[in-house]
Short mmCIF file of C-alpha atoms in Angstrom, two decimals:
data_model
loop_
_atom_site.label_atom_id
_atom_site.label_comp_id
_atom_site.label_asym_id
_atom_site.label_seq_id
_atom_site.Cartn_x
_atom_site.Cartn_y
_atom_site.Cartn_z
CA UNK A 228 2.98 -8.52 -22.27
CA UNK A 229 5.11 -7.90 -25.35
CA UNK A 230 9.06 -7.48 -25.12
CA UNK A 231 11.19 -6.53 -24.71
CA UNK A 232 11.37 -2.58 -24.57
CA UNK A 233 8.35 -3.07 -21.80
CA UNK A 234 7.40 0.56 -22.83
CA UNK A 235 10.41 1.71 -20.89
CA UNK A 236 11.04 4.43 -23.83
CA UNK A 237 7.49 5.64 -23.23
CA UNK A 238 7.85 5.58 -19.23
CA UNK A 239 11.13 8.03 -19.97
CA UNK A 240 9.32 10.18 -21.86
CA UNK A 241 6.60 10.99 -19.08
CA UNK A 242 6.87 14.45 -17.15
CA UNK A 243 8.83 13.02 -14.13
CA UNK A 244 11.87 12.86 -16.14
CA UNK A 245 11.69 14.98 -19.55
CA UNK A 246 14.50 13.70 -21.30
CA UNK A 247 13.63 14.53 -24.47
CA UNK A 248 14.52 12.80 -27.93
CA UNK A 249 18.38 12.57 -27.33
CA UNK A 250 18.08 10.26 -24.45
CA UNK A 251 15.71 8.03 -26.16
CA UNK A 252 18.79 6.47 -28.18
CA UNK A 253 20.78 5.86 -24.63
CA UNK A 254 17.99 4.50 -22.86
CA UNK A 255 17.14 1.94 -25.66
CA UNK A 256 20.24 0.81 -26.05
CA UNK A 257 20.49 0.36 -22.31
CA UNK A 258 17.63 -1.91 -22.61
CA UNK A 259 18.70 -3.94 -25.23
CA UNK A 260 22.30 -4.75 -23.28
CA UNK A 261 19.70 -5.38 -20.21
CA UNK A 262 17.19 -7.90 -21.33
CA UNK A 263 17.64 -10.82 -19.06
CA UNK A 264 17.40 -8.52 -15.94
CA UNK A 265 14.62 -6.62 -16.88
CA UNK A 266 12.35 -9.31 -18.11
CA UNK A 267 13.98 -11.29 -15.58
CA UNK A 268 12.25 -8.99 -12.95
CA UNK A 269 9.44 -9.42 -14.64
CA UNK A 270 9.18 -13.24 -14.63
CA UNK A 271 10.02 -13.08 -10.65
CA UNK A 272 7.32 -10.59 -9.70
CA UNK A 273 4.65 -12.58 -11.59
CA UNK A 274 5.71 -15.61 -10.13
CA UNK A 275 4.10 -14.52 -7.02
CA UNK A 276 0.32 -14.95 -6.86
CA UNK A 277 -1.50 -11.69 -6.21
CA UNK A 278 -5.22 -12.59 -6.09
CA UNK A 279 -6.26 -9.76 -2.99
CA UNK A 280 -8.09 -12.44 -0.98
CA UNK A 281 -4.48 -14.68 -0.90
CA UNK A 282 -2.82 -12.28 2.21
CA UNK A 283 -0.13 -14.93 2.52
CA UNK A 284 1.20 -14.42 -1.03
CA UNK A 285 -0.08 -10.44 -1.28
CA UNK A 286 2.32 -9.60 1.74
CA UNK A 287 4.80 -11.56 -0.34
CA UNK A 288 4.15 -9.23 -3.43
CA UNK A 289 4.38 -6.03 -0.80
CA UNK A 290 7.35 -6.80 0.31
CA UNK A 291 9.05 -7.57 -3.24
CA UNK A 292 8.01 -4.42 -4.23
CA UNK A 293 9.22 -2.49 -1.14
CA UNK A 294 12.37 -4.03 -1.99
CA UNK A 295 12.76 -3.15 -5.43
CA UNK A 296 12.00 0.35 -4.23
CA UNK A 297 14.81 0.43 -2.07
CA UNK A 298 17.13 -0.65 -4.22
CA UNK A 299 16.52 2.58 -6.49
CA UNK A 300 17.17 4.37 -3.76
CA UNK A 301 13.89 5.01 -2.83
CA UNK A 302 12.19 5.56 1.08
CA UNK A 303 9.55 2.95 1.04
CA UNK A 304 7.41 1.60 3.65
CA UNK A 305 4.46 -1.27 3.24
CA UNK A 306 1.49 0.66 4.66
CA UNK A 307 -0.98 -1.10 7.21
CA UNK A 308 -4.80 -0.56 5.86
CA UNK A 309 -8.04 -2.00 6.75
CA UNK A 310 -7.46 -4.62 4.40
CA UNK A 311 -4.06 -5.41 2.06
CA UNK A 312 -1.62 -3.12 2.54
CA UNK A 313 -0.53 0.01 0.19
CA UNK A 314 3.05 -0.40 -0.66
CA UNK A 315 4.59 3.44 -0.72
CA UNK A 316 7.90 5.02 -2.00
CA UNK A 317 9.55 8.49 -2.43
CA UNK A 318 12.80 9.47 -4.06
CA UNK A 319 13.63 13.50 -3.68
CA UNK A 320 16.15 14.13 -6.17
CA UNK A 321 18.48 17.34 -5.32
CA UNK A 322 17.04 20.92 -6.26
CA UNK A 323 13.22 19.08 -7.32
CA UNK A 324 10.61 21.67 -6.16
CA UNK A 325 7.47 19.86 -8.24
CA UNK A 326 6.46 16.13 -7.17
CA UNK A 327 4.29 13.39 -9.07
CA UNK A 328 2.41 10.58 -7.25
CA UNK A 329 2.64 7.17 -9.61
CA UNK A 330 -0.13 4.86 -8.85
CA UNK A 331 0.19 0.88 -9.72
CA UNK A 332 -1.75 -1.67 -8.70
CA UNK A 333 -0.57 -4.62 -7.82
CA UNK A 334 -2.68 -7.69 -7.09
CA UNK A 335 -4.66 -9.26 -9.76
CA UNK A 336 -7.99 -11.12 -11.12
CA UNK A 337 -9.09 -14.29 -9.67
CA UNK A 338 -8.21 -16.87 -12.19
CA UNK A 339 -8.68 -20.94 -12.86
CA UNK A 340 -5.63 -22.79 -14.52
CA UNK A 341 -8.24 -24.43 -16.81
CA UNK A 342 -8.13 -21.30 -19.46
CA UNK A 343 -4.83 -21.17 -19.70
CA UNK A 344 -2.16 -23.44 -21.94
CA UNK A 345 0.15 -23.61 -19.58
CA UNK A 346 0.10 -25.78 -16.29
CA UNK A 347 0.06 -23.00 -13.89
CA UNK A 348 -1.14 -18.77 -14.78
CA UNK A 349 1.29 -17.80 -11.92
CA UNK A 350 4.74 -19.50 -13.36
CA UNK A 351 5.01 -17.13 -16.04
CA UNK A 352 6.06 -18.61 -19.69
CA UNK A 353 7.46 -17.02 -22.58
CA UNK A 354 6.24 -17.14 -26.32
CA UNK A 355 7.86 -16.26 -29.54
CA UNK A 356 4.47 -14.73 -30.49
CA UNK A 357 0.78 -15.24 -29.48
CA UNK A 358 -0.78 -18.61 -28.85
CA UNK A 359 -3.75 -17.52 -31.13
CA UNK A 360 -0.83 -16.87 -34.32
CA UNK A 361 0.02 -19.90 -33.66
CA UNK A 362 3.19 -19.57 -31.07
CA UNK A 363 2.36 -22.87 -28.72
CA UNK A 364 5.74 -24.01 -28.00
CA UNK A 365 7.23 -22.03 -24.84
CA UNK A 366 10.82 -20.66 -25.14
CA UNK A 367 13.39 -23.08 -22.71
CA UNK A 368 14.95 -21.34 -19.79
CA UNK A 369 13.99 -17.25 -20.40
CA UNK A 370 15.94 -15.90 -17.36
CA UNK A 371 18.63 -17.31 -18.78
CA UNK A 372 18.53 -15.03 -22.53
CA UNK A 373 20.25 -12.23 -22.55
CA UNK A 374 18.23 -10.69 -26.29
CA UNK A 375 14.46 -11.12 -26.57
CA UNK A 376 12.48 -10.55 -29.70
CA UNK A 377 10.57 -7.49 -29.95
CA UNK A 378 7.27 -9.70 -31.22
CA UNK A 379 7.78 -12.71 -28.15
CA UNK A 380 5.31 -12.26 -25.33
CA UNK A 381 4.76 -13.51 -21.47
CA UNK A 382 1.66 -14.91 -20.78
CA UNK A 383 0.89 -14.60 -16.70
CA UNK A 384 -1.40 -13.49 -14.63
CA UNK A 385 -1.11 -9.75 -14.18
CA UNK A 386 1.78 -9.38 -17.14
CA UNK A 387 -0.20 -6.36 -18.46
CA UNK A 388 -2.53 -5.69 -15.81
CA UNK A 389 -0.76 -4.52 -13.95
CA UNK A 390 3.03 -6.15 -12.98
CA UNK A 391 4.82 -5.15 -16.38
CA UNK A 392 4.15 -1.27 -15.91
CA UNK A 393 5.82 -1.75 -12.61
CA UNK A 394 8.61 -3.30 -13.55
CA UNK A 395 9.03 -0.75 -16.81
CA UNK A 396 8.68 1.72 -14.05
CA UNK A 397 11.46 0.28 -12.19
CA UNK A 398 13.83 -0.12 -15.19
CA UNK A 399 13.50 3.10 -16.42
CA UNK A 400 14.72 4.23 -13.04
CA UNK A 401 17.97 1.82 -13.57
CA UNK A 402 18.25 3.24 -17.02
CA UNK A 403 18.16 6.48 -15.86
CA UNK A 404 20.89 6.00 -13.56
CA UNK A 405 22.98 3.88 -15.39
CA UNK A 406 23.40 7.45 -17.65
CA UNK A 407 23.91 9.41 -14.88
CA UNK A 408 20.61 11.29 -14.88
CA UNK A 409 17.89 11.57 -12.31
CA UNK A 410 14.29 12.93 -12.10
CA UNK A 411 13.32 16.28 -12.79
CA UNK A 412 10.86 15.86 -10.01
CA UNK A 413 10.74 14.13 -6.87
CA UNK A 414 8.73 10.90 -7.61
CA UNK A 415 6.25 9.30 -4.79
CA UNK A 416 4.86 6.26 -5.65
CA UNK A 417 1.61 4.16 -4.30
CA UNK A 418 0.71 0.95 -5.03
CA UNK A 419 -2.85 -0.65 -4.57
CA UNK A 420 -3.03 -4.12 -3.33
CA UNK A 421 -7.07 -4.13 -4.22
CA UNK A 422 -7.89 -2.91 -7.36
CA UNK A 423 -9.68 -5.35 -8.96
CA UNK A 424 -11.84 -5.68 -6.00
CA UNK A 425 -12.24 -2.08 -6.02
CA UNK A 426 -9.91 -0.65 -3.91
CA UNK A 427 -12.39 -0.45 -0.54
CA UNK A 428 -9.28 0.12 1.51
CA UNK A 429 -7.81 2.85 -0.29
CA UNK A 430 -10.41 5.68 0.20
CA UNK A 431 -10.03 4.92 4.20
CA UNK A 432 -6.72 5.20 4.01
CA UNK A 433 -6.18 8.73 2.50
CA UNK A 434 -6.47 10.27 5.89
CA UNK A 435 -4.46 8.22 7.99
CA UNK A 436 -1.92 8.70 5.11
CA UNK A 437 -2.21 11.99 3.55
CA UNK A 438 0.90 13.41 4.01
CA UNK A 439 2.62 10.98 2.40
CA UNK A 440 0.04 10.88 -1.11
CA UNK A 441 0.22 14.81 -1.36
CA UNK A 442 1.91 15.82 -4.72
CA UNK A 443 1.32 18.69 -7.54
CA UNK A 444 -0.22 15.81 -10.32
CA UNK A 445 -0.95 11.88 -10.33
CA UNK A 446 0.30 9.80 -13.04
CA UNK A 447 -1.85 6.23 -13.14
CA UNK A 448 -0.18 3.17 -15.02
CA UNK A 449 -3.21 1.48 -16.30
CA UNK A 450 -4.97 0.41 -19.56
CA UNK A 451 -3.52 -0.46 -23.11
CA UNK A 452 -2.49 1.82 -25.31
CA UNK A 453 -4.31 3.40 -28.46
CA UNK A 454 -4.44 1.09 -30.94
CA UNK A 455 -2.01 2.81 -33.52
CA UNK A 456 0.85 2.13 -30.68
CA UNK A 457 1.35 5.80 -30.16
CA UNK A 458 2.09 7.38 -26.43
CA UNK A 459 -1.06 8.00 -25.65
CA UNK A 460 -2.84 10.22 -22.33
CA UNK A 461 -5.93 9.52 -20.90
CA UNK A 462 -7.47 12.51 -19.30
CA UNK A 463 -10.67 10.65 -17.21
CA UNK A 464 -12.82 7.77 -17.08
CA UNK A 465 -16.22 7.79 -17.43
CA UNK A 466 -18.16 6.15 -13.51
CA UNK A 467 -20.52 3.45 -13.89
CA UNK A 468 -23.63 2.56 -12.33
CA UNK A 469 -25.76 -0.63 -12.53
CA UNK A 470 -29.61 -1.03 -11.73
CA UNK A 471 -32.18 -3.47 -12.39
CA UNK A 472 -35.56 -2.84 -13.96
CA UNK A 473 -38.49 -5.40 -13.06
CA UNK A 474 -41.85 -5.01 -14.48
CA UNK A 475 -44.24 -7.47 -13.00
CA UNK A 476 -46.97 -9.67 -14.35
CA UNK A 477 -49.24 -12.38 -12.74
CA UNK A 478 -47.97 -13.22 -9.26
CA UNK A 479 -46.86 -16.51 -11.39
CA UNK A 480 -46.79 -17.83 -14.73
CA UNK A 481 -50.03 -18.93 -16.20
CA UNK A 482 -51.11 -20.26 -19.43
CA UNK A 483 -50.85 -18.28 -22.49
CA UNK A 484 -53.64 -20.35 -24.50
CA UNK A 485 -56.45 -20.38 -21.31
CA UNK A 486 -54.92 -16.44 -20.66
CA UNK A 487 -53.20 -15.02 -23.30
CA UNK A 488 -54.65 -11.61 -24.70
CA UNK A 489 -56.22 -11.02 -21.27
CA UNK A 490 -53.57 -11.58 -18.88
CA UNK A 491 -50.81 -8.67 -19.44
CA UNK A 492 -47.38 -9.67 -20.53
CA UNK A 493 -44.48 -8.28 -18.62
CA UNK A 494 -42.17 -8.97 -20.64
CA UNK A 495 -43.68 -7.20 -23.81
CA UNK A 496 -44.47 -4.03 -21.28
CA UNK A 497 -41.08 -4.26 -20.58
CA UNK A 498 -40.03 -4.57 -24.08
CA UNK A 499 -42.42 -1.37 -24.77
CA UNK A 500 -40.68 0.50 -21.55
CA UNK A 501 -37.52 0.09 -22.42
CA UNK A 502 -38.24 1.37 -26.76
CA UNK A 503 -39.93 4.28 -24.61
CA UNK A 504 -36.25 5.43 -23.28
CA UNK A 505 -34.38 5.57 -26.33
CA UNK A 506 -34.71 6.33 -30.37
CA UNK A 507 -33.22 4.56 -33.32
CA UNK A 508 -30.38 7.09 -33.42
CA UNK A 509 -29.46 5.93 -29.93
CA UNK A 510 -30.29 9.02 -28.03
CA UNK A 511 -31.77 8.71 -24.75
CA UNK A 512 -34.80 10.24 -24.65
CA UNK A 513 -35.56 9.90 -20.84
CA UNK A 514 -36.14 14.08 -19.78
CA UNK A 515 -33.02 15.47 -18.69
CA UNK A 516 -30.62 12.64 -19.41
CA UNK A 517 -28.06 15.52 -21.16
CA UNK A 518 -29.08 18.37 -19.14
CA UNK A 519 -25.52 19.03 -17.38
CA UNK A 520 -23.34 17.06 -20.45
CA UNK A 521 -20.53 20.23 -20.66
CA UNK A 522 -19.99 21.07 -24.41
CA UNK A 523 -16.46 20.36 -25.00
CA UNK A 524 -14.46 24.08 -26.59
CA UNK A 525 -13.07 24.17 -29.78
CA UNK A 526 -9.54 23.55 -28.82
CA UNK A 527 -10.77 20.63 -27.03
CA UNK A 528 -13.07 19.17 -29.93
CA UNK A 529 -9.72 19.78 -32.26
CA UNK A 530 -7.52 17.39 -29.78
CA UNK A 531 -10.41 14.70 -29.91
CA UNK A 532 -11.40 14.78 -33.48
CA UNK A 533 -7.62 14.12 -33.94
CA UNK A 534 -7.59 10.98 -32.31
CA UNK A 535 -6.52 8.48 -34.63
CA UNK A 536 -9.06 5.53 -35.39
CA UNK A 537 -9.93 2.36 -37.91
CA UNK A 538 -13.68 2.54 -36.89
CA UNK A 539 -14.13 0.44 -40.26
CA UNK A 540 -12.12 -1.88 -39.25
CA UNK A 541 -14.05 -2.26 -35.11
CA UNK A 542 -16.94 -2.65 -37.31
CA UNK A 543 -15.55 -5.49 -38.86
CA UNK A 544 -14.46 -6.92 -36.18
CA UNK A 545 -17.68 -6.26 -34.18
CA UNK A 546 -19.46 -7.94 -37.30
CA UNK A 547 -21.83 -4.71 -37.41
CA UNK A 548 -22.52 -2.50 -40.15
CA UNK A 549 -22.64 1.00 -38.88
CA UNK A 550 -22.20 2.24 -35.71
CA UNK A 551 -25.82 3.52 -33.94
CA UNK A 552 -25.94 6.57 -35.02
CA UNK A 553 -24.33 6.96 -38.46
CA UNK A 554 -21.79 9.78 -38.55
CA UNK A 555 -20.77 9.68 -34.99
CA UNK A 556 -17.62 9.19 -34.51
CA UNK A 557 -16.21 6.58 -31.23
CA UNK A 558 -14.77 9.22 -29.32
CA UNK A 559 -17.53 11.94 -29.66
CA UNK A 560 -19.42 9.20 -28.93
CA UNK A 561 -17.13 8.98 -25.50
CA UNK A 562 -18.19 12.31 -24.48
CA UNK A 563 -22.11 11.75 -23.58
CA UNK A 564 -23.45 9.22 -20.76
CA UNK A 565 -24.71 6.14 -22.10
CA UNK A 566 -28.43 3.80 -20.93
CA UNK A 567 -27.22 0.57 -21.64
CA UNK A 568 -28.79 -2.88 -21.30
CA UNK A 569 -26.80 -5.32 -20.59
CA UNK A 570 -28.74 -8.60 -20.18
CA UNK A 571 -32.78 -9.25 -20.04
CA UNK A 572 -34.32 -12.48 -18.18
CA UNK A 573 -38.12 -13.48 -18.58
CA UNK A 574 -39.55 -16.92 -17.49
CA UNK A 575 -37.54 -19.35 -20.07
CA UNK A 576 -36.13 -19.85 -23.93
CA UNK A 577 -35.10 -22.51 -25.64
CA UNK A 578 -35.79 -26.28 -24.79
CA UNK A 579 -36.72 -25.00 -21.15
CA UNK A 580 -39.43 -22.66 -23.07
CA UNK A 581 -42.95 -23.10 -21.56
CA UNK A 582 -46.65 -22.32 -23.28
CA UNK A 583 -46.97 -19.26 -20.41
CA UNK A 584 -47.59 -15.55 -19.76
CA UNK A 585 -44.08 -14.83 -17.47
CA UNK A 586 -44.89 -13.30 -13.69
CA UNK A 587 -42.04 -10.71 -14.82
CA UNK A 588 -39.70 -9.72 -16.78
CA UNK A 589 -36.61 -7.87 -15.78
CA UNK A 590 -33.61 -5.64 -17.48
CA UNK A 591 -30.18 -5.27 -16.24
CA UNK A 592 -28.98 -1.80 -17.12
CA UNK A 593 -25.96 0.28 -16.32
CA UNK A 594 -25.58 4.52 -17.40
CA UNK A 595 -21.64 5.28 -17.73
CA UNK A 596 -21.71 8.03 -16.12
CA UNK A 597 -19.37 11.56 -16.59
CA UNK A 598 -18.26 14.15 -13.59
CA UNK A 599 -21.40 16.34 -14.20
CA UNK A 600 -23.86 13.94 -14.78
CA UNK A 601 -23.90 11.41 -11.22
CA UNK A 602 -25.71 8.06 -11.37
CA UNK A 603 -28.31 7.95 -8.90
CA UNK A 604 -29.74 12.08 -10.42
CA UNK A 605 -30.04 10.02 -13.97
CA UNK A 606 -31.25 6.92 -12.38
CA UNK A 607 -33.86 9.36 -10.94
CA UNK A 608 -35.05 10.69 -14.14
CA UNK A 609 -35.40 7.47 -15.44
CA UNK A 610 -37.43 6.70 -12.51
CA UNK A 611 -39.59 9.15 -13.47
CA UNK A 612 -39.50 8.35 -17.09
CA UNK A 613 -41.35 5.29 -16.19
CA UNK A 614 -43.57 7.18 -14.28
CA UNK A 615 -44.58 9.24 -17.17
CA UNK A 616 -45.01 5.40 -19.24
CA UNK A 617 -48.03 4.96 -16.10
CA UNK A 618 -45.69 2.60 -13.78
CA UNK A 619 -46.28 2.51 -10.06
CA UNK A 620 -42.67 2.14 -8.68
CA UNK A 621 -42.52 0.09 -5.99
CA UNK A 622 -39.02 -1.10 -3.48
CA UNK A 623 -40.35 -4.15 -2.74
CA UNK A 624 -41.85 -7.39 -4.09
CA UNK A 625 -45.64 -5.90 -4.62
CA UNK A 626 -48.26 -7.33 -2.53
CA UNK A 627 -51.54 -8.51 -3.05
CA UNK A 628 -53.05 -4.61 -2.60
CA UNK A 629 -50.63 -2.92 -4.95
CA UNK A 630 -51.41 -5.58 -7.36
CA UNK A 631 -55.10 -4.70 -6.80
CA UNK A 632 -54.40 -1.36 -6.97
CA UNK A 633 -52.16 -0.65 -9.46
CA UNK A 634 -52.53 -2.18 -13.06
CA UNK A 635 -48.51 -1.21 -14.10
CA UNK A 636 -46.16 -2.35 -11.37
CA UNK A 637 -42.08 -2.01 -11.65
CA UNK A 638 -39.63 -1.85 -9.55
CA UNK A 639 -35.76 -0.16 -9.73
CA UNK A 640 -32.88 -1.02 -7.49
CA UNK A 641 -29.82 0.75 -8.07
CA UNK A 642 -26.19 -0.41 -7.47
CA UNK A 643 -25.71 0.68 -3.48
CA UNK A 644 -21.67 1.09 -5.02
CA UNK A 645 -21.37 2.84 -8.06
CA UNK A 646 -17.74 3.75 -9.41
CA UNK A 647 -17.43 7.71 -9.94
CA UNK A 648 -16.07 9.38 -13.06
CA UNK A 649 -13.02 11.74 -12.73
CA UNK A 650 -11.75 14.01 -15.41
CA UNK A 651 -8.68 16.60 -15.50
CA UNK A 652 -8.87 19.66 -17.90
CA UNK A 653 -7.43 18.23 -21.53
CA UNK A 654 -5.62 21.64 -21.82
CA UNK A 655 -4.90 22.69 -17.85
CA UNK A 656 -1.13 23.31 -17.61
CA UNK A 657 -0.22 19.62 -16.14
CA UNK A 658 -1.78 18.39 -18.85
CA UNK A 659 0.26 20.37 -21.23
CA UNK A 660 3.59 19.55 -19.62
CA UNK A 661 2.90 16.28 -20.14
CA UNK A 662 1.86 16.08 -23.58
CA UNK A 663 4.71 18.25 -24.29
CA UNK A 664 7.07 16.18 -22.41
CA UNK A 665 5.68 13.10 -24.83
CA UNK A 666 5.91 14.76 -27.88
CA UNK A 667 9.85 16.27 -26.90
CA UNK A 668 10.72 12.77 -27.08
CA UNK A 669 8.66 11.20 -29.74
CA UNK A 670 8.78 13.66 -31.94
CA UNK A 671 5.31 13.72 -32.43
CA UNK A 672 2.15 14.46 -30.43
CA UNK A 673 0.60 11.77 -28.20
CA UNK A 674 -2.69 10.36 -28.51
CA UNK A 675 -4.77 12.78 -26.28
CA UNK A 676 -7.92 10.76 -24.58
CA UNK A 677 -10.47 13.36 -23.24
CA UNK A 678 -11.99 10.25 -21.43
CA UNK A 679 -11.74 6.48 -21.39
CA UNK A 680 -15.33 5.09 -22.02
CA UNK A 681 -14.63 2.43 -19.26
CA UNK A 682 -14.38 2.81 -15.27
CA UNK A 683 -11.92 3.04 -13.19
CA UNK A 684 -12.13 1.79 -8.81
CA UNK A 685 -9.62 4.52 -8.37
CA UNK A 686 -11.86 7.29 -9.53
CA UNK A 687 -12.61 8.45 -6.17
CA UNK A 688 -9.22 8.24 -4.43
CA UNK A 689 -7.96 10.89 -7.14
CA UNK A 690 -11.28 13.26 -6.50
CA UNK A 691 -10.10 13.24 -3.07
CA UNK A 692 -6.72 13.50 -3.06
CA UNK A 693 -7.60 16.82 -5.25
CA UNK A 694 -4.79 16.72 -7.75
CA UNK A 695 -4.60 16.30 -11.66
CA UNK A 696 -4.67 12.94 -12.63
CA UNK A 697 -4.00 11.08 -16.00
CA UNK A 698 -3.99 7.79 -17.31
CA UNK A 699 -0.48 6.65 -18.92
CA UNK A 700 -1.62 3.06 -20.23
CA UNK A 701 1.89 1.41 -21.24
CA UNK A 702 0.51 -1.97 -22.39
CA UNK A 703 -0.02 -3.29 -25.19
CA UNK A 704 -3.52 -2.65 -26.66
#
């Protein structure tokens, strides 16, 4: 996490509280006289280990939070759930009709001490830079500074994702009332003690707490920010969902001198199979695989195409020389669902390679998926795409009839817990007021995201809840 602004200036800039460019200068300046608490905040919260399956020290977290809530002024309660609990706020200022529902996570990855330089990911320590430029030697006794540079960073679990949008969060609310302003809104804030496991409580948890989660638009404090460091909005997130192709050969491995050219191969079938799904532009040429993709309006093409992007420079980094299919730019590329394969397995390589024909060969895919276009219907056309390639599809290890039976045996088993895609309209009127309310301050426009190519575990909580939502990543990219 970079300081020492926190992207508090951002935060301020959001639709809750609309200040606008003259309170940018009041609000920085309150940060800079403020260092030492606010990063001080910081360096407590992630002090705390928040791995979900550590209760002890997650009901720790809760109730810091719920605290820090309270102090703003804010009703907050740490909500029971089937598994950690949901710590919830609301502040109602006077005369607010409108009201925005924050979400932050709060617990964090699993980690092991033995990738990190320090002795301990959970006692947060403070750089003048990053380890990889060369800034090794900590900085001695930070809650003790009262000026941070803008360049020095904490490195601890959870500083970006996702403690230090909290904690800007919380400062901006100081800032704000250390000038004597309040929201424009009232605010109502939820934070998710199982993200990074998925959030399985959360969904369950809607009903028994509706009431309290209804609001007019969701605002979710997650992800980095564009690369170019501009305020940036994230309208969706594309869903996910995994599945593994098997193609099976000889019941096992047998020799490929005694066999070979009379035994089939599996793993060149599959290799064959999997050519079969897509061209050398990239497109997926499984039937129907774009049926329902929505064509994006003019206005909305303009926003996306306007995205600013180095794609020479990814390619660099990437050490690639053109993107798949020349001319397409990243985030057009955003807007279609993708067949990926991820990883493919079949008998052994290397030292551990063997003189054999493999008993099977398998593929582990995943489509990223968009609103219109749900997993398991394009999981079912690729189903039938390998069909159409001759492929008896079995759900089960074949036995000795369907081998007899059947000369092309595969099987596909699907992720039983795919994560969903949401999207809100790029130009609904939410959406506007919020890009409005970041350019009023910035004086510029944000970065406008139609949809993050990733996934996000919270995808279904906002579908249900039924309210805009938008990503407001904070972080640094």
């Amino acid at each position: 996490m970079r300081l020492p602004r926190l992207g508090l200036a951002f935060l301020l800039s959001c639709s809750p509280f609309a200040l606008g460019q003259d309170a940018r200068g009041p609000v920085e300046a309150w940060v800079q006289a403020h260092q030492r608490q606010v990063v001080g905040e910081l360096l407590d919260l992630l002090a705390i280990p928040n791995v979900a399956a550590d209760r002890p020290n997650i009901e720790r977290n809760a109730a810091f939070l719920k605290a820090a809530l309270e102090k703003r002024g804010f009703r907050a309660e740490v909500l029971p759930t089937d598994g950690n609990p949901i710590v919830w706020g609301e502040l109602r200022p006077t005369g607010a009709s409108r009201t925005v529902l924050i979400y932050f996570q709060y617990d964090g990855q699993p980690v092991s001490a033995k990738g990190w330089a320090q002795p301990d990911p959970f006692e947060p320590v403070v750089r003048t830079g990053r380890i990889d430029a060369g800034a090794t030697t900590p900085v001695e006794s930070p809650r003790q500074l009262d000026h941070f540079e803008r360049d020095w960073r904490v490195y601890g679990r959870s500083a970006s994702d996702a403690k230090g949008p909290i904690v800007a969060f919380l400062a901006a609310l100081d800032a704000l009332a250390a000038g004597g302003q309040a929201p424009t809104v009232n605010v109502r804030v939820v934070m998710d003690g199982e993200e990074e496991s998925g959030s399985p409580s959360l969904m369950a948890a809607i009903e028994r707490y509706r009431d309290r989660l209804a609001a007019d638009q969701m605002l979710v404090f997650d992800g980095p920010a564009h690369t170019s460091g501009r305020p940036t909005l994230v309208y969706g997130a594309r869903g996910i969902h995994p599945f593994r192709l098997t193609v099976y050969g000889p019941k096992s491995g047998v020799h490929s001198g005694n066999y070979g050219n009379w035994v089939p191969n599996p793993a060149l079938r599959l290799a064959h199979l999997l050519a079969s799904m897509k061209d050398d532009a990239g497109n997926a040429l499984v039937r129907g695989f774009y049926d329902e993709v929505p064509q994006p309006t003019a206005e909305e093409l303009a926003l996306i195409d306007a995205v600013p992007g180095d794609e020479a420079k990814l390619l660099k980094a990437f050490g690639v020389a053109q993107p798949e299919q020349p001319g397409l730019t990243l985030q057009r590329a955003l807007l279609r669902p993708t067949l990926n394969v991820r990883g493919l397995q079949s008998a052994f390589v290397g030292a551990q390679a063997r003189t054999i024909i493999p008993d099977r060969a398998v593929a582990e895919m995943d489509i990223r998926t968009l609103v219109e276009t749900p997993g398991d219907r394009l999981i079912a056309r690729v189903a039938e795409h390998v069909r159409a390639q001759g492929y008896h599809l079995v759900d089960a290890e074949p036995d000795d009839a369907t081998r007899a039976r059947y000369s092309r045996i595969a099987r596909i088993e699907a992720d039983r817990a795919p994560l969903q895609a949401f999207r809100t309209p790029l130009l609904g009127p939410e959406s506007r007021r919020l890009a409005a309310a970041l350019a009023d301050a910035w004086g510029q426009p944000p970065v406008q995201l139609r949809s993050m190519g990733g996934s996000v575990p919270i995808a279904p909580f906002i579908q249900a809840l039924k309210i805009p939502a938008v990503l407001v990543p904070i972080v640094n990219y």
